Amino acid sequence: MDNTALRHIAFVGEVDAGKSALINMLIDQQAETGKTQAPIFYPGQVIDTPGEFIENRSWNGALLSTIAAVKTIVVLQPANAKRFSAPSGLLHVYPNKQVVGVISKVDETDSDTSRAASLLQQNGIKGPYLETSIHDPDSIARLFEYLITLQPEVRV
């Protein structure tokens, strides 16, 4: 995968949704993943956001500031989560952004992709929902190809 092909994308989701690991796979970066403490900006304005930006209402303003300049918001919903952590409407504050639902951690033993898809749908995230596992290169490639189709045209 071309690690500079993705542009103007922010990845959001709860703590431990798998954002950092997924980004590392998508941009072909070999980095140790740990707890994201602040937004991490990669080349092309690919942004990894801390889970607290979604989960803690006092940090929602920081999330909105961070995603203001991106074109696409990728929302990770872990397949093993029992709730949707973003406050209602938060990811739709900016009307001209593409919001993509990704079901992460589909390989976990307690995963329920139907529940994850239902949570995304109930919270205004339209399909298709892309199912991913960082241990399944094909799922990462499918997500990458889908995100490439959403990239704005580069005019020369």
Coordinates of C-alpha atoms in Angstrom, one line a residue:
M1 CA 0.0 0.0 0.0
D2 CA 1.2 3.5 -0.8
N3 CA 1.7 5.1 2.6
T4 CA 1.1 8.6 1.2
A5 CA -2.1 7.8 -0.7
L6 CA -4.5 8.5 2.1
R7 CA -5.1 12.1 2.8
H8 CA -7.3 14.3 5.0
I9 CA -8.7 11.5 7.1
A10 CA -9.2 11.3 10.9
F11 CA -9.7 8.1 12.7
V12 CA -12.0 8.3 15.8
G13 CA -13.3 5.8 18.3
E14 CA -13.3 4.8 21.9
V15 CA -10.2 3.9 23.9
D16 CA -8.8 0.5 22.7
A17 CA -10.9 0.5 19.4
G18 CA -7.7 -0.2 17.5
K19 CA -7.2 3.1 15.8
S20 CA -3.5 3.3 16.1
A21 CA -2.8 -0.3 15.0
L22 CA -5.2 0.1 12.0
I23 CA -3.5 3.3 10.9
N24 CA -0.1 1.7 11.2
M25 CA -1.3 -1.1 8.9
L26 CA -3.0 1.3 6.4
I27 CA 0.1 3.6 6.0
D28 CA 2.5 0.7 6.2
Q29 CA 4.3 2.0 9.2
Q30 CA 6.1 -0.3 11.6
A31 CA 5.5 1.4 15.0
E32 CA 4.8 0.2 18.5
T33 CA 1.2 1.0 19.4
G34 CA 0.4 2.3 22.8
K35 CA -2.1 4.6 24.4
T36 CA -2.6 7.7 22.2
Q37 CA -2.3 10.7 24.5
A38 CA -2.7 13.5 21.9
P39 CA -3.7 13.6 18.2
I40 CA -1.0 12.2 16.0
F41 CA -0.6 13.7 12.6
Y42 CA 0.8 11.5 9.8
P43 CA 1.8 12.7 6.3
G44 CA -1.1 13.7 4.2
Q45 CA -3.1 14.8 7.3
V46 CA -4.0 11.3 8.5
I47 CA -4.9 11.8 12.1
D48 CA -5.0 9.4 15.0
T49 CA -7.2 10.8 17.8
P50 CA -7.2 9.7 21.4
G51 CA -10.3 7.7 22.5
E52 CA -10.9 10.2 25.2
F53 CA -11.9 12.8 22.6
I54 CA -15.0 10.7 21.9
E55 CA -15.7 9.2 25.4
N56 CA -15.2 12.3 27.5
R57 CA -17.6 15.1 26.7
S58 CA -15.2 17.7 28.1
W59 CA -12.8 16.7 25.2
N60 CA -15.4 16.7 22.4
G61 CA -14.3 20.3 21.5
A62 CA -10.8 19.1 21.1
L63 CA -12.1 16.4 18.7
L64 CA -14.1 18.9 16.7
S65 CA -11.0 21.2 16.4
T66 CA -8.9 18.3 15.3
I67 CA -11.2 17.0 12.6
A68 CA -12.2 20.5 11.2
A69 CA -9.8 20.3 8.2
V70 CA -10.3 16.7 7.2
K71 CA -12.6 15.4 4.5
T72 CA -13.3 12.0 5.8
I73 CA -13.9 10.7 9.4
V74 CA -13.4 7.0 10.0
V75 CA -15.4 5.8 13.0
L76 CA -14.2 2.6 14.6
Q77 CA -16.8 0.5 16.3
P78 CA -15.2 -2.5 18.0
A79 CA -17.1 -5.7 17.2
N80 CA -16.9 -6.6 20.9
A81 CA -18.2 -3.2 22.3
K82 CA -21.7 -3.1 23.8
R83 CA -22.3 0.6 23.3
F84 CA -21.5 3.4 20.9
S85 CA -19.3 5.9 22.7
A86 CA -19.7 9.1 20.7
P87 CA -22.4 11.5 21.8
S88 CA -25.4 11.7 19.5
G89 CA -24.7 14.0 16.5
L90 CA -21.1 14.8 17.4
L91 CA -19.7 13.3 14.2
H92 CA -22.2 15.2 12.1
V93 CA -21.4 18.7 13.3
Y94 CA -19.6 19.4 10.0
P95 CA -22.1 18.6 7.3
N96 CA -19.7 18.2 4.3
K97 CA -17.6 15.4 5.7
Q98 CA -17.7 11.8 4.7
V99 CA -18.3 9.6 7.7
V100 CA -17.2 5.9 7.3
G101 CA -18.2 3.2 9.7
V102 CA -15.5 0.5 10.4
I103 CA -16.2 -2.5 12.6
S104 CA -12.8 -3.3 14.2
K105 CA -11.6 -6.3 16.1
V106 CA -13.9 -8.7 14.2
D107 CA -11.6 -11.6 15.2
E108 CA -12.1 -11.2 19.0
T109 CA -13.9 -14.2 20.6
D110 CA -16.7 -12.0 21.9
S111 CA -17.2 -10.1 18.6
D112 CA -20.7 -9.4 17.4
T113 CA -20.6 -7.6 14.0
S114 CA -24.4 -7.4 13.7
R115 CA -24.6 -5.5 17.0
A116 CA -21.7 -3.2 16.0
A117 CA -23.4 -2.5 12.6
S118 CA -26.7 -1.8 14.5
L119 CA -24.9 0.6 16.8
L120 CA -23.4 2.5 13.9
Q121 CA -26.7 2.7 12.1
Q122 CA -28.6 3.8 15.2
N123 CA -26.1 6.7 15.6
G124 CA -26.5 8.0 12.0
I125 CA -23.4 6.4 10.5
K126 CA -24.4 5.0 7.1
G127 CA -23.1 1.9 5.5
P128 CA -21.4 0.1 4.0
Y129 CA -19.6 -0.9 7.2
L130 CA -16.2 -2.3 6.6
E131 CA -15.2 -5.2 8.9
T132 CA -11.5 -5.2 9.9
S133 CA -8.9 -7.1 11.8
I134 CA -5.3 -6.0 12.0
H135 CA -4.5 -9.8 11.7
D136 CA -6.3 -10.0 8.4
P137 CA -4.4 -8.3 5.6
D138 CA -7.3 -8.7 3.2
S139 CA -9.6 -6.7 5.4
I140 CA -7.0 -3.9 5.7
A141 CA -6.5 -3.9 1.9
R142 CA -10.3 -3.7 1.4
L143 CA -10.5 -0.7 3.8
F144 CA -7.6 1.0 2.1
E145 CA -9.1 0.6 -1.4
Y146 CA -12.4 1.9 -0.1
L147 CA -10.8 4.9 1.5
I148 CA -8.9 5.6 -1.7
T149 CA -12.2 5.9 -3.6
L150 CA -13.2 8.7 -1.2
Q151 CA -10.1 10.8 -1.7
P152 CA -10.6 14.2 -3.3
E153 CA -9.3 14.6 -6.8
V154 CA -5.9 16.2 -7.0
R155 CA -6.0 19.0 -9.6
V156 CA -2.9 19.9 -11.4

